[in-house]
PDB file of C-alpha atoms in Angstrom:
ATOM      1  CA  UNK F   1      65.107 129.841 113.538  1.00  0.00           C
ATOM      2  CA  UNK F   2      63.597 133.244 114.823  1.00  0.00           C
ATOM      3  CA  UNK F   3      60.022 133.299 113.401  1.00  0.00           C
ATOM      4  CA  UNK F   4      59.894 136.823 114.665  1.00  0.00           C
ATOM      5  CA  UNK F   5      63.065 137.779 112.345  1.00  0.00           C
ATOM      6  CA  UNK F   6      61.764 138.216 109.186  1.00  0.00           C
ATOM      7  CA  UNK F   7      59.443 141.135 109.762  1.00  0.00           C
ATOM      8  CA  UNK F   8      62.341 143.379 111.413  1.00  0.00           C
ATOM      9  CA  UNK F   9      64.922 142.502 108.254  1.00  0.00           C
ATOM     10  CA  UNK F  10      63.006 145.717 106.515  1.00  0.00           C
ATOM     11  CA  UNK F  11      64.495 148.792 106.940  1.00  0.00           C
ATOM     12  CA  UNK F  12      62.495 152.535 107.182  1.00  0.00           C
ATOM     13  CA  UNK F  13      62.790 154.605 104.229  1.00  0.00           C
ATOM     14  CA  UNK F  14      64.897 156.781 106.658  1.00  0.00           C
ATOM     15  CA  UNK F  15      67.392 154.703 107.302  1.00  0.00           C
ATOM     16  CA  UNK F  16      67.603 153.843 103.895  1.00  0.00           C
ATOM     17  CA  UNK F  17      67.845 157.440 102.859  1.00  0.00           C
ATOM     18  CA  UNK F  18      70.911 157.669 105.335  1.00  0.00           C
ATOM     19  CA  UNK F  19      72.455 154.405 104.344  1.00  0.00           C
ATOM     20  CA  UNK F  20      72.770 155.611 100.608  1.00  0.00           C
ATOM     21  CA  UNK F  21      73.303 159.283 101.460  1.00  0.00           C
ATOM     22  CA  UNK F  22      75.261 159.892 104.791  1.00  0.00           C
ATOM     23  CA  UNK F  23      79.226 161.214 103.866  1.00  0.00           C
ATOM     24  CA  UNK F  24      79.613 159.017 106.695  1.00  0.00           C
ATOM     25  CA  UNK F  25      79.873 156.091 104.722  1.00  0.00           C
ATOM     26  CA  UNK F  26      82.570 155.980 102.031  1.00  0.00           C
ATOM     27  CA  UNK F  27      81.203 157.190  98.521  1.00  0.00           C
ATOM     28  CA  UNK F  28      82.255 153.547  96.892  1.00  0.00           C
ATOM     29  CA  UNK F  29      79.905 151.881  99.236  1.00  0.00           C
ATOM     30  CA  UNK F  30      77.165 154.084  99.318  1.00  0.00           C
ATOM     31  CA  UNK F  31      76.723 153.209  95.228  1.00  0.00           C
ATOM     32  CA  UNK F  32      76.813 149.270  96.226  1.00  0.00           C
ATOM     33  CA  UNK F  33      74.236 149.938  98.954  1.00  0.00           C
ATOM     34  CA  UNK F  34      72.326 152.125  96.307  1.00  0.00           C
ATOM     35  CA  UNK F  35      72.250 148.937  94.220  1.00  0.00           C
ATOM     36  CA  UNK F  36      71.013 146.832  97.023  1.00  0.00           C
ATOM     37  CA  UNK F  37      67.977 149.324  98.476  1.00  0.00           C
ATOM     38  CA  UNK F  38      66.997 150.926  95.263  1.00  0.00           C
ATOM     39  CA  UNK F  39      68.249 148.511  92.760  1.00  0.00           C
ATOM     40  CA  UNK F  40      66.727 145.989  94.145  1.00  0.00           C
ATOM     41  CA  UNK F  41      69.706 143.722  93.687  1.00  0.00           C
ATOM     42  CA  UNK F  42      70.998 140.561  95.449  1.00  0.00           C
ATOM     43  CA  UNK F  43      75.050 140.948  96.692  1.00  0.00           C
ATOM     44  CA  UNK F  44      75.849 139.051  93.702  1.00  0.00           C
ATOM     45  CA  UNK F  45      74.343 140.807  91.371  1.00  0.00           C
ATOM     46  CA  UNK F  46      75.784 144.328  92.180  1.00  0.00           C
ATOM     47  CA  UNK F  47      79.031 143.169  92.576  1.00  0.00           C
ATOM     48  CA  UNK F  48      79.470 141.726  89.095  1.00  0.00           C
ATOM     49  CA  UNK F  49      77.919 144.030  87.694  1.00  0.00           C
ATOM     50  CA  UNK F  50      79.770 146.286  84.745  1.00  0.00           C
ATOM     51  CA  UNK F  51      79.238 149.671  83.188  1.00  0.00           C
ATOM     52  CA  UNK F  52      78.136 148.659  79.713  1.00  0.00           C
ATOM     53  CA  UNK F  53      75.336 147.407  80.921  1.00  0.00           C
ATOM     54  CA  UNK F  54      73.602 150.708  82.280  1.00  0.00           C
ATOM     55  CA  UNK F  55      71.726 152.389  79.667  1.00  0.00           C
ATOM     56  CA  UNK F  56      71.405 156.160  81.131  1.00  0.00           C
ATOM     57  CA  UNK F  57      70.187 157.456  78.407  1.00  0.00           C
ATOM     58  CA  UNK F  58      66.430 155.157  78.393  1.00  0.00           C
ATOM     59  CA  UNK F  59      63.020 157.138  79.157  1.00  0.00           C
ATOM     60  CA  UNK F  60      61.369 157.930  81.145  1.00  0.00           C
ATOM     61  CA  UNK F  61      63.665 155.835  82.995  1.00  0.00           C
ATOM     62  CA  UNK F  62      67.834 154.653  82.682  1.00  0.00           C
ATOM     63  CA  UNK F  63      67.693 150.786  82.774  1.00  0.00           C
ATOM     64  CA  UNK F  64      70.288 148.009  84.160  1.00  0.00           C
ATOM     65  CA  UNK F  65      70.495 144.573  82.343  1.00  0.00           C
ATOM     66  CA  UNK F  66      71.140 142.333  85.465  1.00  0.00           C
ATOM     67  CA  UNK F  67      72.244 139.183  83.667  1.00  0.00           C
ATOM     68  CA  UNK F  68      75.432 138.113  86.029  1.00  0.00           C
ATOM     69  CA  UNK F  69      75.706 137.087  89.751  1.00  0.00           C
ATOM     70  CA  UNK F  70      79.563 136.725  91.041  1.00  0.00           C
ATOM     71  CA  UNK F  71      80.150 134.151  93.836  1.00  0.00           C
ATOM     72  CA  UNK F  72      82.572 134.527  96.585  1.00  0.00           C
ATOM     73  CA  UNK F  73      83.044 131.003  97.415  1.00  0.00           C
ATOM     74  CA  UNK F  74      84.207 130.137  93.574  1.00  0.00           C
ATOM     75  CA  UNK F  75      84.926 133.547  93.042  1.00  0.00           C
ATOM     76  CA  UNK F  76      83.824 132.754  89.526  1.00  0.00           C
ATOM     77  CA  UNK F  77      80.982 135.546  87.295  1.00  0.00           C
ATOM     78  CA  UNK F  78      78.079 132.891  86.551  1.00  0.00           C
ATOM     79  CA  UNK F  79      74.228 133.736  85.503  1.00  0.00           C
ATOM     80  CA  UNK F  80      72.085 135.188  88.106  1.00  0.00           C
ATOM     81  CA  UNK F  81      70.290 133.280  90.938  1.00  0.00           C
ATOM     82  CA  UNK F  82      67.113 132.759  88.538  1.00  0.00           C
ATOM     83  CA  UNK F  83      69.144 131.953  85.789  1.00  0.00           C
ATOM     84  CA  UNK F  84      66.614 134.981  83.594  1.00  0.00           C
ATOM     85  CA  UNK F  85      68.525 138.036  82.824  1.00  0.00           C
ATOM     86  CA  UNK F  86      66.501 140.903  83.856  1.00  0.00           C
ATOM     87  CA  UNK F  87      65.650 144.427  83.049  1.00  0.00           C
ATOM     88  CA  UNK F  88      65.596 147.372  86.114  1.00  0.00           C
ATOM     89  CA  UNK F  89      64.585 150.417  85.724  1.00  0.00           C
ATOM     90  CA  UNK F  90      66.538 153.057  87.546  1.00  0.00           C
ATOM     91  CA  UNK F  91      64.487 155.171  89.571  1.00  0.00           C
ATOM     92  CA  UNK F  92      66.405 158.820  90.050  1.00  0.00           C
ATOM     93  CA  UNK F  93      67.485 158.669  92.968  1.00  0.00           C
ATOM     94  CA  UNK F  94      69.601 155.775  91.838  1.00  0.00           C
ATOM     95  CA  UNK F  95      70.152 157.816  88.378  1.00  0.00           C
ATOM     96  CA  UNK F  96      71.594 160.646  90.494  1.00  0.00           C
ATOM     97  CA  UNK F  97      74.312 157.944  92.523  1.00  0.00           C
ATOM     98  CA  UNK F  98      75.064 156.277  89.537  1.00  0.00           C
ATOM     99  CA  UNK F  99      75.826 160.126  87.581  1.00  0.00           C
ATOM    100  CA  UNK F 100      77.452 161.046  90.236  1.00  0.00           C
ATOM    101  CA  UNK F 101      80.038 157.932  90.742  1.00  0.00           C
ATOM    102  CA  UNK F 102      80.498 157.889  86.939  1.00  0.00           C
ATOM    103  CA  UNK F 103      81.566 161.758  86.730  1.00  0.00           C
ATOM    104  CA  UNK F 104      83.894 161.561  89.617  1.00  0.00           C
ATOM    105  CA  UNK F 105      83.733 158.987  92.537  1.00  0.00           C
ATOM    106  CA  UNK F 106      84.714 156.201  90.249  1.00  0.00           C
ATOM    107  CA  UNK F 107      87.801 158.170  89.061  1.00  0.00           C
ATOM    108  CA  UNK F 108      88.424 159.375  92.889  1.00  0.00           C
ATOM    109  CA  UNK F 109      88.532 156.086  93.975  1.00  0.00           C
ATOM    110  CA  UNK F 110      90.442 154.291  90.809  1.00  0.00           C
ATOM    111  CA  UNK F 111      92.860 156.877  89.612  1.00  0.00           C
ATOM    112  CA  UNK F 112      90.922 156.774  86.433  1.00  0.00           C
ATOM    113  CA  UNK F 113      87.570 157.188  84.453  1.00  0.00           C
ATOM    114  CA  UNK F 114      85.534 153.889  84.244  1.00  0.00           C
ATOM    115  CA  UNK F 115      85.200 152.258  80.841  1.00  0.00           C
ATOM    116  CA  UNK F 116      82.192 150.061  79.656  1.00  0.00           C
ATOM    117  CA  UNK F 117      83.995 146.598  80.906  1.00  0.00           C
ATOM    118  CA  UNK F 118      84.885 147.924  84.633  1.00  0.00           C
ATOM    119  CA  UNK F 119      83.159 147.155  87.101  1.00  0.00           C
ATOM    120  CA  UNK F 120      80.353 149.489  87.913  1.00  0.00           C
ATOM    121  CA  UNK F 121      81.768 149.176  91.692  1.00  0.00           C
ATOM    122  CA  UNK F 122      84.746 147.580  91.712  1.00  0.00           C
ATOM    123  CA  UNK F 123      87.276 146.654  95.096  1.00  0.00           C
ATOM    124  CA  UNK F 124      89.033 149.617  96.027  1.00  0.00           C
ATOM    125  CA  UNK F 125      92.628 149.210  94.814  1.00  0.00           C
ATOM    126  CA  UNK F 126      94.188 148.858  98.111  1.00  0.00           C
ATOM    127  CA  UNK F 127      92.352 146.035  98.723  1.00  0.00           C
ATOM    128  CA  UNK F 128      93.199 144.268  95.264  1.00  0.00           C
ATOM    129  CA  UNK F 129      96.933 145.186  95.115  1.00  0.00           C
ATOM    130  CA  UNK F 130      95.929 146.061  91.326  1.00  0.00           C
ATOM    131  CA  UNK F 131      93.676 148.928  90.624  1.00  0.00           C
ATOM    132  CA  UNK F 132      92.903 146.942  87.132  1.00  0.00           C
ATOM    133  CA  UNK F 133      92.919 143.355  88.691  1.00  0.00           C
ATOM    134  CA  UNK F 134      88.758 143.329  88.124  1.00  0.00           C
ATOM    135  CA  UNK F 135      87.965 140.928  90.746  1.00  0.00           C
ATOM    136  CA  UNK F 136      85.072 141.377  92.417  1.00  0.00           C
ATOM    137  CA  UNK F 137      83.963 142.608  95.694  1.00  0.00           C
ATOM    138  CA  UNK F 138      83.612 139.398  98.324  1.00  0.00           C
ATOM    139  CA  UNK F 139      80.275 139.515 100.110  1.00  0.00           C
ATOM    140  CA  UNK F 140      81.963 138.630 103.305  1.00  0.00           C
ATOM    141  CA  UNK F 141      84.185 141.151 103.352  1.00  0.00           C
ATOM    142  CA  UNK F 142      80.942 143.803 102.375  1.00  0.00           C
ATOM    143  CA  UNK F 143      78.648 142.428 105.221  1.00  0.00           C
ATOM    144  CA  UNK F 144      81.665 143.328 107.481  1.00  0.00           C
ATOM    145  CA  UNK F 145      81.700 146.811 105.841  1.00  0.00           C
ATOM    146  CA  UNK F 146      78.037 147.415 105.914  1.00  0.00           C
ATOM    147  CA  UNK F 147      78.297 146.279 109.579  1.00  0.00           C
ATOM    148  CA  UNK F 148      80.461 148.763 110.351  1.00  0.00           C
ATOM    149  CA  UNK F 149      78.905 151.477 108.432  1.00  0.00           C
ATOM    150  CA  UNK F 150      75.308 151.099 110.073  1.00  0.00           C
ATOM    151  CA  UNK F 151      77.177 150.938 113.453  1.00  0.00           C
ATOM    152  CA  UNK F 152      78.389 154.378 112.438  1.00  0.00           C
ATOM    153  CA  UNK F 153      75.174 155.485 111.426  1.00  0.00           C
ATOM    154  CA  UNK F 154      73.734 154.350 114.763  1.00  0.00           C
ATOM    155  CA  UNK F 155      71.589 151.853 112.699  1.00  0.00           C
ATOM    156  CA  UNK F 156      70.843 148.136 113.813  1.00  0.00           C
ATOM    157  CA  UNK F 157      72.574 145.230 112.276  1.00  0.00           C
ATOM    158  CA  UNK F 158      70.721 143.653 109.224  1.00  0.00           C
ATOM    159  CA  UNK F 159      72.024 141.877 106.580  1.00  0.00           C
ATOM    160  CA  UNK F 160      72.842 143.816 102.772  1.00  0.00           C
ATOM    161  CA  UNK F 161      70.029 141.328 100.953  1.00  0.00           C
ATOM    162  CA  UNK F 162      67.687 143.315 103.146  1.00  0.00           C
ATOM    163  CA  UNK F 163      68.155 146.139 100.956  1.00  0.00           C
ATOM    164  CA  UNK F 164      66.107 144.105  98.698  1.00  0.00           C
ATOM    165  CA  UNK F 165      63.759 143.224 101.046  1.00  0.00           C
ATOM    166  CA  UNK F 166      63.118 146.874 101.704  1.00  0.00           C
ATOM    167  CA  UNK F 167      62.834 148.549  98.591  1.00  0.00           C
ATOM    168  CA  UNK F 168      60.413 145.264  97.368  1.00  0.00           C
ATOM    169  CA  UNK F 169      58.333 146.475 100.667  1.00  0.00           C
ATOM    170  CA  UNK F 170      58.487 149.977 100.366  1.00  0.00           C
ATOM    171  CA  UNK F 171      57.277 149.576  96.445  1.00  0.00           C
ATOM    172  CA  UNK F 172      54.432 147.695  97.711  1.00  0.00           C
ATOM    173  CA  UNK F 173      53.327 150.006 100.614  1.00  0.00           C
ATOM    174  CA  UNK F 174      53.686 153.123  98.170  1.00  0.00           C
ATOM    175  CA  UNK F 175      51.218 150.755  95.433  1.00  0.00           C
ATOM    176  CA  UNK F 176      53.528 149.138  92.810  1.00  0.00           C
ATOM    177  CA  UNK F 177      51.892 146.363  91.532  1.00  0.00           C
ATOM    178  CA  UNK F 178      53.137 143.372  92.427  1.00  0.00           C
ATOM    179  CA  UNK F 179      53.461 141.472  88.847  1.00  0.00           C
ATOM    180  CA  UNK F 180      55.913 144.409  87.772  1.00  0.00           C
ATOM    181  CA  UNK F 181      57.910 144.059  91.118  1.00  0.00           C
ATOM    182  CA  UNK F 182      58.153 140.085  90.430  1.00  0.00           C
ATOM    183  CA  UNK F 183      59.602 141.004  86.456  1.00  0.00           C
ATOM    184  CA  UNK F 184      62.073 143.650  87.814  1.00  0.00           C
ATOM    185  CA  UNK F 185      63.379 141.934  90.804  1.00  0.00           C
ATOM    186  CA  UNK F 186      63.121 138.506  89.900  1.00  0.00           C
ATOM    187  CA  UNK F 187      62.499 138.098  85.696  1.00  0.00           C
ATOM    188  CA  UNK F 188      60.070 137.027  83.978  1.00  0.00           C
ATOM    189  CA  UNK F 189      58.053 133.433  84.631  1.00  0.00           C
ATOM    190  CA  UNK F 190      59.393 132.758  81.313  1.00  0.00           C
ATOM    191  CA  UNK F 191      55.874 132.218  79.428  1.00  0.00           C
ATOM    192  CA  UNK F 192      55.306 133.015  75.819  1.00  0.00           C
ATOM    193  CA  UNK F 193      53.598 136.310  76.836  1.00  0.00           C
ATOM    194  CA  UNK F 194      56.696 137.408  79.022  1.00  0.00           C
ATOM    195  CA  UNK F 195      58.610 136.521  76.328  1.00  0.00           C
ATOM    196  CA  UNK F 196      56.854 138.961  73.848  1.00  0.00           C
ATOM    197  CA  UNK F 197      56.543 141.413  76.441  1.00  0.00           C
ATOM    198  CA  UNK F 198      58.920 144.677  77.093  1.00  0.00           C
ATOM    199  CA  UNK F 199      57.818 147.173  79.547  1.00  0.00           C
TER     200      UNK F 199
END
């Protein structure tokens, strides 16, 4: 309703720095907001997102397959908003959270090292009841989190799927072109040359 709203819901590469970085902010939830600001990913996406499908070891950049969204309400794993699986590269900065979390944060935080089905960032077990339960995090209780954690920081209120918004922006203000942004953040249009097409 606020036609002024949607040009604040970006937010500076500094406060994204500090967002992903800050010790501040538990280590668990610095690698979802990683996802959101750097992966490009919708809440959905990140949360139901699983381990086998990072591939670290792709040059000259790691990749993601982002083919599942999880949703709170059903609290049921279905295809992602677009329905197209996509590809994401993984920048290093994300490469370095994602190391990071897999050599030690994971197993901080689980009691245990993460195998190819878990969850790349699963609930934190006292919040399950079940450190192997393998729900998914509930985007509810995350916006609270990420509330809470930018209050900390001393950072206004935004929602997480303006993580998106801001790496999308940033990309385009440091000159990514804007037909590999659409592939990477949304999928392919699906045409026969998309189809033949792997970048």
């Amino acid at each position: 309703k606020d036609p002024t709203w949607r040009a604040s819901a970006v937010f500076t590469r500094e406060e994204l720095e500090l967002v992903i970085s800050s010790e501040l902010v538990p280590e668990d939830r610095r690698v979802i907001y990683a996802l959101f600001f750097v992966g490009a990913m919708r809440f959905g996406e990140a949360a139901a997102l699983r381990w086998r499908l990072l591939d670290a070891k792709q040059r000259p950049l790691g990749k993601l397959l982002i083919a599942h969204s999880y949703n709170t309400k059903s609290k049921t794993v279905t295809e992602t908003k677009t329905e197209v699986p996509r590809e994401m590269p993984v920048p290093p900065t994300l490469a370095k959270v994602l190391a990071a979390w897999k050599l030690g944060g994971f197993e901080r935080m689980m009691g245990r090292a993460p195998a190819p089905d878990d969850l790349l960032v699963p609930p934190r077990p006292a919040r399950t009841g079940n450190p192997n339960k393998g729900e998914c995090r509930s985007a509810n209780h995350m916006l609270k989190r990420f509330h809470e954690d930018l209050d900390r920081l001393g950072l206004r209120r935004r929602r997480q799927h303006d993580g998106r918004r801001t790496f999308i922006s940033l990309a385009r203000s440091d000159g990514a072109r804007k037909d590999l942004l659409e592939v990477v953040t949304h999928g392919s249009r699906g045409d026969v040359v998309d189809m033949y097409t792997t970048f």
